[in-house]
mmCIF file of N, CA and C in Angstrom:
data_model
loop_
_atom_site.group_PDB
_atom_site.id
_atom_site.type_symbol
_atom_site.label_atom_id
_atom_site.label_comp_id
_atom_site.label_asym_id
_atom_site.label_seq_id
_atom_site.Cartn_x
_atom_site.Cartn_y
_atom_site.Cartn_z
ATOM 1 N N MET A 1 -100.588 -20.365 -29.477
ATOM 2 C CA MET A 1 -100.526 -21.545 -28.649
ATOM 3 C C MET A 1 -101.932 -22.048 -28.307
ATOM 4 N N PHE A 2 -102.862 -21.104 -28.070
ATOM 5 C CA PHE A 2 -104.229 -21.511 -27.758
ATOM 6 C C PHE A 2 -104.854 -22.270 -28.926
ATOM 7 N N GLN A 3 -104.542 -21.864 -30.142
ATOM 8 C CA GLN A 3 -105.093 -22.553 -31.309
ATOM 9 C C GLN A 3 -104.567 -23.980 -31.391
ATOM 10 N N ALA A 4 -103.300 -24.180 -31.093
ATOM 11 C CA ALA A 4 -102.735 -25.536 -31.086
ATOM 12 C C ALA A 4 -103.425 -26.388 -30.035
ATOM 13 N N LEU A 5 -103.711 -25.797 -28.888
ATOM 14 C CA LEU A 5 -104.403 -26.518 -27.820
ATOM 15 C C LEU A 5 -105.838 -26.844 -28.227
ATOM 16 N N LYS A 6 -106.513 -25.889 -28.848
ATOM 17 C CA LYS A 6 -107.893 -26.132 -29.304
ATOM 18 C C LYS A 6 -107.954 -27.259 -30.330
ATOM 19 N N ASN A 7 -106.928 -27.374 -31.151
ATOM 20 C CA ASN A 7 -106.893 -28.432 -32.160
ATOM 21 C C ASN A 7 -106.691 -29.806 -31.542
ATOM 22 N N GLN A 8 -106.096 -29.867 -30.347
ATOM 23 C CA GLN A 8 -105.799 -31.149 -29.713
ATOM 24 C C GLN A 8 -106.871 -31.611 -28.734
ATOM 25 N N VAL A 9 -107.658 -30.685 -28.200
ATOM 26 C CA VAL A 9 -108.623 -31.021 -27.151
ATOM 27 C C VAL A 9 -110.044 -30.960 -27.713
ATOM 28 N N PRO A 10 -110.791 -32.062 -27.609
ATOM 29 C CA PRO A 10 -112.180 -32.030 -28.080
ATOM 30 C C PRO A 10 -113.061 -31.216 -27.130
ATOM 31 N N ARG A 11 -114.041 -30.527 -27.674
ATOM 32 C CA ARG A 11 -114.972 -29.738 -26.850
ATOM 33 C C ARG A 11 -115.953 -30.666 -26.157
ATOM 34 N N VAL A 12 -116.160 -30.411 -24.887
ATOM 35 C CA VAL A 12 -117.115 -31.169 -24.094
ATOM 36 C C VAL A 12 -118.462 -30.458 -24.113
ATOM 37 N N ARG A 13 -118.415 -29.137 -24.027
ATOM 38 C CA ARG A 13 -119.625 -28.303 -24.052
ATOM 39 C C ARG A 13 -119.416 -27.123 -24.998
ATOM 40 N N LYS A 14 -120.517 -26.650 -25.549
ATOM 41 C CA LYS A 14 -120.458 -25.458 -26.389
ATOM 42 C C LYS A 14 -120.278 -24.232 -25.500
ATOM 43 N N GLU A 15 -119.822 -23.142 -26.099
ATOM 44 C CA GLU A 15 -119.657 -21.901 -25.362
ATOM 45 C C GLU A 15 -121.003 -21.445 -24.809
ATOM 46 N N ASN A 16 -121.022 -21.057 -23.555
ATOM 47 C CA ASN A 16 -122.209 -20.596 -22.817
ATOM 48 C C ASN A 16 -123.255 -21.679 -22.581
ATOM 49 N N GLU A 17 -122.944 -22.927 -22.873
ATOM 50 C CA GLU A 17 -123.847 -24.022 -22.524
ATOM 51 C C GLU A 17 -123.798 -24.181 -21.005
ATOM 52 N N PRO A 18 -124.939 -24.203 -20.337
ATOM 53 C CA PRO A 18 -124.929 -24.224 -18.867
ATOM 54 C C PRO A 18 -124.363 -25.521 -18.301
ATOM 55 N N PRO A 19 -123.842 -25.447 -17.064
ATOM 56 C CA PRO A 19 -123.333 -26.661 -16.419
ATOM 57 C C PRO A 19 -124.481 -27.576 -16.002
ATOM 58 N N THR A 20 -124.145 -28.790 -15.625
ATOM 59 C CA THR A 20 -125.139 -29.768 -15.186
ATOM 60 C C THR A 20 -125.640 -29.395 -13.797
ATOM 61 N N ARG A 21 -126.948 -29.441 -13.626
ATOM 62 C CA ARG A 21 -127.530 -29.172 -12.303
ATOM 63 C C ARG A 21 -127.283 -30.351 -11.378
ATOM 64 N N ASP A 22 -127.090 -30.044 -10.109
ATOM 65 C CA ASP A 22 -126.940 -31.076 -9.088
ATOM 66 C C ASP A 22 -128.326 -31.659 -8.818
ATOM 67 N N PRO A 23 -128.529 -32.961 -9.058
ATOM 68 C CA PRO A 23 -129.864 -33.552 -8.873
ATOM 69 C C PRO A 23 -130.322 -33.572 -7.411
ATOM 70 N N GLU A 24 -129.402 -33.394 -6.473
ATOM 71 C CA GLU A 24 -129.758 -33.418 -5.054
ATOM 72 C C GLU A 24 -130.067 -32.035 -4.501
ATOM 73 N N SER A 25 -129.942 -31.007 -5.313
ATOM 74 C CA SER A 25 -130.144 -29.646 -4.837
ATOM 75 C C SER A 25 -130.882 -28.836 -5.895
ATOM 76 N N PHE A 26 -131.563 -27.806 -5.447
ATOM 77 C CA PHE A 26 -132.345 -26.986 -6.367
ATOM 78 C C PHE A 26 -131.491 -25.971 -7.120
ATOM 79 N N SER A 27 -130.549 -25.354 -6.438
ATOM 80 C CA SER A 27 -129.822 -24.245 -7.059
ATOM 81 C C SER A 27 -128.311 -24.465 -7.128
ATOM 82 N N ARG A 28 -127.878 -25.704 -7.149
ATOM 83 C CA ARG A 28 -126.446 -25.988 -7.215
ATOM 84 C C ARG A 28 -126.120 -26.715 -8.517
ATOM 85 N N TYR A 29 -124.852 -26.610 -8.901
ATOM 86 C CA TYR A 29 -124.398 -27.194 -10.156
ATOM 87 C C TYR A 29 -123.193 -28.090 -9.890
ATOM 88 N N VAL A 30 -122.856 -28.929 -10.864
ATOM 89 C CA VAL A 30 -121.788 -29.911 -10.691
ATOM 90 C C VAL A 30 -120.559 -29.505 -11.503
ATOM 91 N N CYS A 31 -119.398 -29.565 -10.854
ATOM 92 C CA CYS A 31 -118.119 -29.335 -11.535
ATOM 93 C C CYS A 31 -117.883 -30.512 -12.479
ATOM 94 N N ASP A 32 -117.553 -30.230 -13.723
ATOM 95 C CA ASP A 32 -117.327 -31.297 -14.709
ATOM 96 C C ASP A 32 -116.058 -32.096 -14.437
ATOM 97 N N LEU A 33 -115.144 -31.560 -13.659
ATOM 98 C CA LEU A 33 -113.864 -32.228 -13.427
ATOM 99 C C LEU A 33 -113.858 -33.083 -12.164
ATOM 100 N N CYS A 34 -114.278 -32.523 -11.032
ATOM 101 C CA CYS A 34 -114.226 -33.289 -9.778
ATOM 102 C C CYS A 34 -115.607 -33.730 -9.306
ATOM 103 N N HIS A 35 -116.641 -33.296 -9.993
ATOM 104 C CA HIS A 35 -118.034 -33.663 -9.702
ATOM 105 C C HIS A 35 -118.513 -33.182 -8.341
ATOM 106 N N SER A 36 -117.867 -32.146 -7.803
ATOM 107 C CA SER A 36 -118.355 -31.554 -6.561
ATOM 108 C C SER A 36 -119.510 -30.614 -6.888
ATOM 109 N N SER A 37 -120.329 -30.347 -5.897
ATOM 110 C CA SER A 37 -121.495 -29.501 -6.068
ATOM 111 C C SER A 37 -121.171 -28.093 -5.591
ATOM 112 N N GLY A 38 -121.652 -27.088 -6.318
ATOM 113 C CA GLY A 38 -121.401 -25.708 -5.924
ATOM 114 C C GLY A 38 -122.360 -24.759 -6.612
ATOM 115 N N SER A 39 -122.270 -23.495 -6.231
ATOM 116 C CA SER A 39 -123.133 -22.490 -6.848
ATOM 117 C C SER A 39 -122.629 -22.170 -8.253
ATOM 118 N N LEU A 40 -123.499 -21.632 -9.060
ATOM 119 C CA LEU A 40 -123.123 -21.271 -10.427
ATOM 120 C C LEU A 40 -122.024 -20.211 -10.421
ATOM 121 N N SER A 41 -122.074 -19.301 -9.457
ATOM 122 C CA SER A 41 -121.057 -18.244 -9.391
ATOM 123 C C SER A 41 -119.675 -18.793 -9.037
ATOM 124 N N GLY A 42 -119.604 -20.008 -8.498
ATOM 125 C CA GLY A 42 -118.330 -20.624 -8.156
ATOM 126 C C GLY A 42 -117.724 -21.437 -9.276
ATOM 127 N N LEU A 43 -118.409 -21.515 -10.409
ATOM 128 C CA LEU A 43 -117.914 -22.284 -11.552
ATOM 129 C C LEU A 43 -117.482 -21.345 -12.671
ATOM 130 N N ARG A 44 -116.469 -21.765 -13.425
ATOM 131 C CA ARG A 44 -116.011 -21.019 -14.606
ATOM 132 C C ARG A 44 -115.966 -21.981 -15.780
ATOM 133 N N GLN A 45 -116.254 -21.457 -16.967
ATOM 134 C CA GLN A 45 -116.222 -22.305 -18.156
ATOM 135 C C GLN A 45 -114.888 -22.147 -18.873
ATOM 136 N N CYS A 46 -114.255 -23.271 -19.162
ATOM 137 C CA CYS A 46 -112.970 -23.283 -19.866
ATOM 138 C C CYS A 46 -113.186 -22.895 -21.331
ATOM 139 N N VAL A 47 -112.350 -22.002 -21.831
ATOM 140 C CA VAL A 47 -112.498 -21.539 -23.213
ATOM 141 C C VAL A 47 -112.034 -22.577 -24.229
ATOM 142 N N ILE A 48 -111.267 -23.569 -23.793
ATOM 143 C CA ILE A 48 -110.761 -24.590 -24.710
ATOM 144 C C ILE A 48 -111.741 -25.752 -24.835
ATOM 145 N N CYS A 49 -112.080 -26.390 -23.715
ATOM 146 C CA CYS A 49 -112.903 -27.605 -23.767
ATOM 147 C C CYS A 49 -114.372 -27.361 -23.436
ATOM 148 N N GLY A 50 -114.684 -26.238 -22.808
ATOM 149 C CA GLY A 50 -116.063 -25.932 -22.459
ATOM 150 C C GLY A 50 -116.512 -26.502 -21.122
ATOM 151 N N ARG A 51 -115.633 -27.245 -20.436
ATOM 152 C CA ARG A 51 -116.013 -27.806 -19.134
ATOM 153 C C ARG A 51 -116.209 -26.687 -18.117
ATOM 154 N N TRP A 52 -117.101 -26.950 -17.158
ATOM 155 C CA TRP A 52 -117.290 -26.045 -16.038
ATOM 156 C C TRP A 52 -116.458 -26.559 -14.883
ATOM 157 N N GLY A 53 -115.613 -25.696 -14.307
ATOM 158 C CA GLY A 53 -114.726 -26.102 -13.225
ATOM 159 C C GLY A 53 -114.884 -25.246 -11.983
ATOM 160 N N CYS A 54 -114.771 -25.872 -10.823
ATOM 161 C CA CYS A 54 -114.794 -25.155 -9.545
ATOM 162 C C CYS A 54 -113.414 -24.539 -9.302
ATOM 163 N N SER A 55 -113.280 -23.792 -8.223
ATOM 164 C CA SER A 55 -112.007 -23.104 -7.959
ATOM 165 C C SER A 55 -110.846 -24.074 -7.752
ATOM 166 N N SER A 56 -111.105 -25.266 -7.215
ATOM 167 C CA SER A 56 -110.007 -26.220 -7.012
ATOM 168 C C SER A 56 -109.610 -26.923 -8.310
ATOM 169 N N CYS A 57 -110.435 -26.846 -9.326
ATOM 170 C CA CYS A 57 -110.141 -27.480 -10.624
ATOM 171 C C CYS A 57 -109.779 -26.437 -11.677
ATOM 172 N N TRP A 58 -109.377 -25.265 -11.232
ATOM 173 C CA TRP A 58 -109.123 -24.162 -12.150
ATOM 174 C C TRP A 58 -107.678 -23.710 -12.074
ATOM 175 N N GLN A 59 -107.109 -23.347 -13.216
ATOM 176 C CA GLN A 59 -105.742 -22.839 -13.287
ATOM 177 C C GLN A 59 -105.813 -21.386 -13.744
ATOM 178 N N ASP A 60 -105.626 -20.471 -12.798
ATOM 179 C CA ASP A 60 -105.749 -19.042 -13.097
ATOM 180 C C ASP A 60 -104.676 -18.523 -14.045
ATOM 181 N N GLU A 61 -103.533 -19.192 -14.083
ATOM 182 C CA GLU A 61 -102.414 -18.725 -14.910
ATOM 183 C C GLU A 61 -102.823 -18.558 -16.377
ATOM 184 N N TYR A 62 -103.585 -19.501 -16.902
ATOM 185 C CA TYR A 62 -104.012 -19.437 -18.305
ATOM 186 C C TYR A 62 -105.512 -19.219 -18.444
ATOM 187 N N TYR A 63 -106.226 -19.097 -17.332
ATOM 188 C CA TYR A 63 -107.681 -19.032 -17.296
ATOM 189 C C TYR A 63 -108.274 -20.239 -18.031
ATOM 190 N N LEU A 64 -107.803 -21.423 -17.619
ATOM 191 C CA LEU A 64 -108.245 -22.699 -18.181
ATOM 192 C C LEU A 64 -108.524 -23.666 -17.046
ATOM 193 N N CYS A 65 -109.288 -24.721 -17.347
ATOM 194 C CA CYS A 65 -109.450 -25.778 -16.359
ATOM 195 C C CYS A 65 -108.097 -26.473 -16.188
ATOM 196 N N LYS A 66 -107.934 -27.189 -15.089
ATOM 197 C CA LYS A 66 -106.635 -27.833 -14.828
ATOM 198 C C LYS A 66 -106.297 -28.879 -15.885
ATOM 199 N N SER A 67 -107.302 -29.493 -16.469
ATOM 200 C CA SER A 67 -107.046 -30.482 -17.510
ATOM 201 C C SER A 67 -106.384 -29.820 -18.725
ATOM 202 N N CYS A 68 -106.982 -28.762 -19.224
ATOM 203 C CA CYS A 68 -106.420 -28.054 -20.379
ATOM 204 C C CYS A 68 -105.146 -27.304 -19.994
ATOM 205 N N GLY A 69 -105.084 -26.808 -18.757
ATOM 206 C CA GLY A 69 -103.885 -26.124 -18.284
ATOM 207 C C GLY A 69 -102.680 -27.048 -18.255
ATOM 208 N N GLY A 70 -102.904 -28.307 -17.898
ATOM 209 C CA GLY A 70 -101.814 -29.282 -17.901
ATOM 210 C C GLY A 70 -101.297 -29.549 -19.303
ATOM 211 N N ILE A 71 -102.219 -29.633 -20.256
ATOM 212 C CA ILE A 71 -101.812 -29.834 -21.652
ATOM 213 C C ILE A 71 -101.058 -28.603 -22.153
ATOM 214 N N MET A 72 -101.524 -27.417 -21.744
ATOM 215 C CA MET A 72 -100.846 -26.179 -22.133
ATOM 216 C C MET A 72 -99.422 -26.168 -21.582
ATOM 217 N N ASN A 73 -99.246 -26.600 -20.337
ATOM 218 C CA ASN A 73 -97.892 -26.671 -19.765
ATOM 219 C C ASN A 73 -97.003 -27.599 -20.580
ATOM 220 N N LEU A 74 -97.545 -28.722 -21.018
ATOM 221 C CA LEU A 74 -96.758 -29.651 -21.837
ATOM 222 C C LEU A 74 -96.381 -29.028 -23.179
ATOM 223 N N LEU A 75 -97.303 -28.284 -23.779
ATOM 224 C CA LEU A 75 -97.006 -27.633 -25.059
ATOM 225 C C LEU A 75 -95.935 -26.549 -24.910
ATOM 226 N N LEU A 76 -95.878 -25.937 -23.738
ATOM 227 C CA LEU A 76 -94.928 -24.848 -23.518
ATOM 228 C C LEU A 76 -93.555 -25.320 -23.047
ATOM 229 N N LEU A 77 -93.437 -26.614 -22.741
ATOM 230 C CA LEU A 77 -92.140 -27.138 -22.304
ATOM 231 C C LEU A 77 -91.110 -26.988 -23.411
ATOM 232 N N GLU A 78 -89.948 -26.545 -23.032
ATOM 233 C CA GLU A 78 -88.854 -26.464 -23.994
ATOM 234 C C GLU A 78 -88.017 -27.718 -23.844
ATOM 235 N N LEU A 79 -87.861 -28.440 -24.905
ATOM 236 C CA LEU A 79 -87.059 -29.652 -24.864
ATOM 237 C C LEU A 79 -85.585 -29.287 -24.851
ATOM 238 N N PRO A 80 -84.779 -30.008 -24.071
ATOM 239 C CA PRO A 80 -83.350 -29.690 -24.027
ATOM 240 C C PRO A 80 -82.689 -29.952 -25.376
ATOM 241 N N VAL A 81 -81.725 -29.124 -25.695
ATOM 242 C CA VAL A 81 -80.987 -29.249 -26.952
ATOM 243 C C VAL A 81 -79.881 -30.275 -26.748
ATOM 244 N N ARG A 82 -79.704 -31.148 -27.734
ATOM 245 C CA ARG A 82 -78.624 -32.148 -27.652
ATOM 246 C C ARG A 82 -77.287 -31.466 -27.864
ATOM 247 N N ASP A 83 -76.319 -31.864 -27.038
ATOM 248 C CA ASP A 83 -74.973 -31.302 -27.147
ATOM 249 C C ASP A 83 -74.098 -32.065 -28.131
ATOM 250 N N THR A 84 -74.420 -33.326 -28.375
ATOM 251 C CA THR A 84 -73.567 -34.153 -29.227
ATOM 252 C C THR A 84 -74.146 -34.244 -30.631
ATOM 253 N N PRO A 85 -73.517 -33.599 -31.598
ATOM 254 C CA PRO A 85 -74.028 -33.648 -32.968
ATOM 255 C C PRO A 85 -73.823 -35.012 -33.622
ATOM 256 N N ASP A 86 -72.950 -35.855 -33.043
ATOM 257 C CA ASP A 86 -72.695 -37.176 -33.621
ATOM 258 C C ASP A 86 -73.831 -38.159 -33.348
ATOM 259 N N GLU A 87 -74.675 -37.837 -32.375
ATOM 260 C CA GLU A 87 -75.774 -38.732 -32.026
ATOM 261 C C GLU A 87 -76.829 -38.673 -33.133
ATOM 262 N N PRO A 88 -77.235 -39.821 -33.676
ATOM 263 C CA PRO A 88 -78.214 -39.807 -34.771
ATOM 264 C C PRO A 88 -79.587 -39.362 -34.291
ATOM 265 N N ASP A 89 -80.295 -38.734 -35.179
ATOM 266 C CA ASP A 89 -81.648 -38.291 -34.885
ATOM 267 C C ASP A 89 -82.590 -39.462 -35.136
ATOM 268 N N ILE A 90 -83.189 -39.989 -34.085
ATOM 269 C CA ILE A 90 -84.038 -41.181 -34.196
ATOM 270 C C ILE A 90 -85.260 -40.896 -35.061
ATOM 271 N N LYS A 91 -85.869 -39.712 -34.888
ATOM 272 C CA LYS A 91 -87.056 -39.381 -35.683
ATOM 273 C C LYS A 91 -86.722 -39.353 -37.172
ATOM 274 N N THR A 92 -85.575 -38.773 -37.524
ATOM 275 C CA THR A 92 -85.169 -38.703 -38.924
ATOM 276 C C THR A 92 -84.913 -40.098 -39.478
ATOM 277 N N GLU A 93 -84.260 -40.958 -38.685
ATOM 278 C CA GLU A 93 -83.994 -42.323 -39.139
ATOM 279 C C GLU A 93 -85.290 -43.078 -39.387
ATOM 280 N N LYS A 94 -86.243 -42.967 -38.470
ATOM 281 C CA LYS A 94 -87.529 -43.661 -38.630
ATOM 282 C C LYS A 94 -88.244 -43.152 -39.877
ATOM 283 N N ARG A 95 -88.248 -41.824 -40.070
ATOM 284 C CA ARG A 95 -88.916 -41.247 -41.228
ATOM 285 C C ARG A 95 -88.260 -41.740 -42.511
ATOM 286 N N ASP A 96 -86.918 -41.798 -42.530
ATOM 287 C CA ASP A 96 -86.196 -42.271 -43.711
ATOM 288 C C ASP A 96 -86.512 -43.733 -43.996
ATOM 289 N N GLU A 97 -86.634 -44.552 -42.942
ATOM 290 C CA GLU A 97 -86.978 -45.961 -43.128
ATOM 291 C C GLU A 97 -88.365 -46.103 -43.745
ATOM 292 N N LEU A 98 -89.293 -45.264 -43.296
ATOM 293 C CA LEU A 98 -90.658 -45.340 -43.813
ATOM 294 C C LEU A 98 -90.731 -44.892 -45.268
ATOM 295 N N THR A 99 -89.979 -43.864 -45.622
ATOM 296 C CA THR A 99 -90.040 -43.364 -46.995
ATOM 297 C C THR A 99 -89.322 -44.279 -47.970
ATOM 298 N N GLU A 100 -88.358 -45.063 -47.493
ATOM 299 C CA GLU A 100 -87.659 -46.003 -48.373
ATOM 300 C C GLU A 100 -88.587 -47.123 -48.829
ATOM 301 N N ASP A 101 -89.530 -47.507 -47.987
ATOM 302 C CA ASP A 101 -90.436 -48.607 -48.311
ATOM 303 C C ASP A 101 -91.534 -48.210 -49.286
ATOM 304 N N THR A 102 -91.837 -46.927 -49.376
ATOM 305 C CA THR A 102 -92.920 -46.499 -50.257
ATOM 306 C C THR A 102 -92.408 -46.313 -51.670
ATOM 307 N N PRO A 103 -93.212 -46.694 -52.676
ATOM 308 C CA PRO A 103 -92.752 -46.562 -54.073
ATOM 309 C C PRO A 103 -92.768 -45.137 -54.555
#
């Protein structure tokens, strides 16, 4: 699942690339998600996108930033199964229409 997520999300920073320093402070850094200022020890780097996130922008469940964690939740959603087999499959119909037009 992580590989599918990595394929969908562009990297913002390389692995171990440091976060942006807060220009108003000597030893503080900026969260890439909410732009709040904090210490380096209060930031974590997301393994998917490389963003640095503070504790309020972090999802501990997957050890990802909330942005990537939200996408992960969407990928893990199970779509309900249709009960009526008589209902046509719209995706199949669209695909069939497209293939009929090609020589």
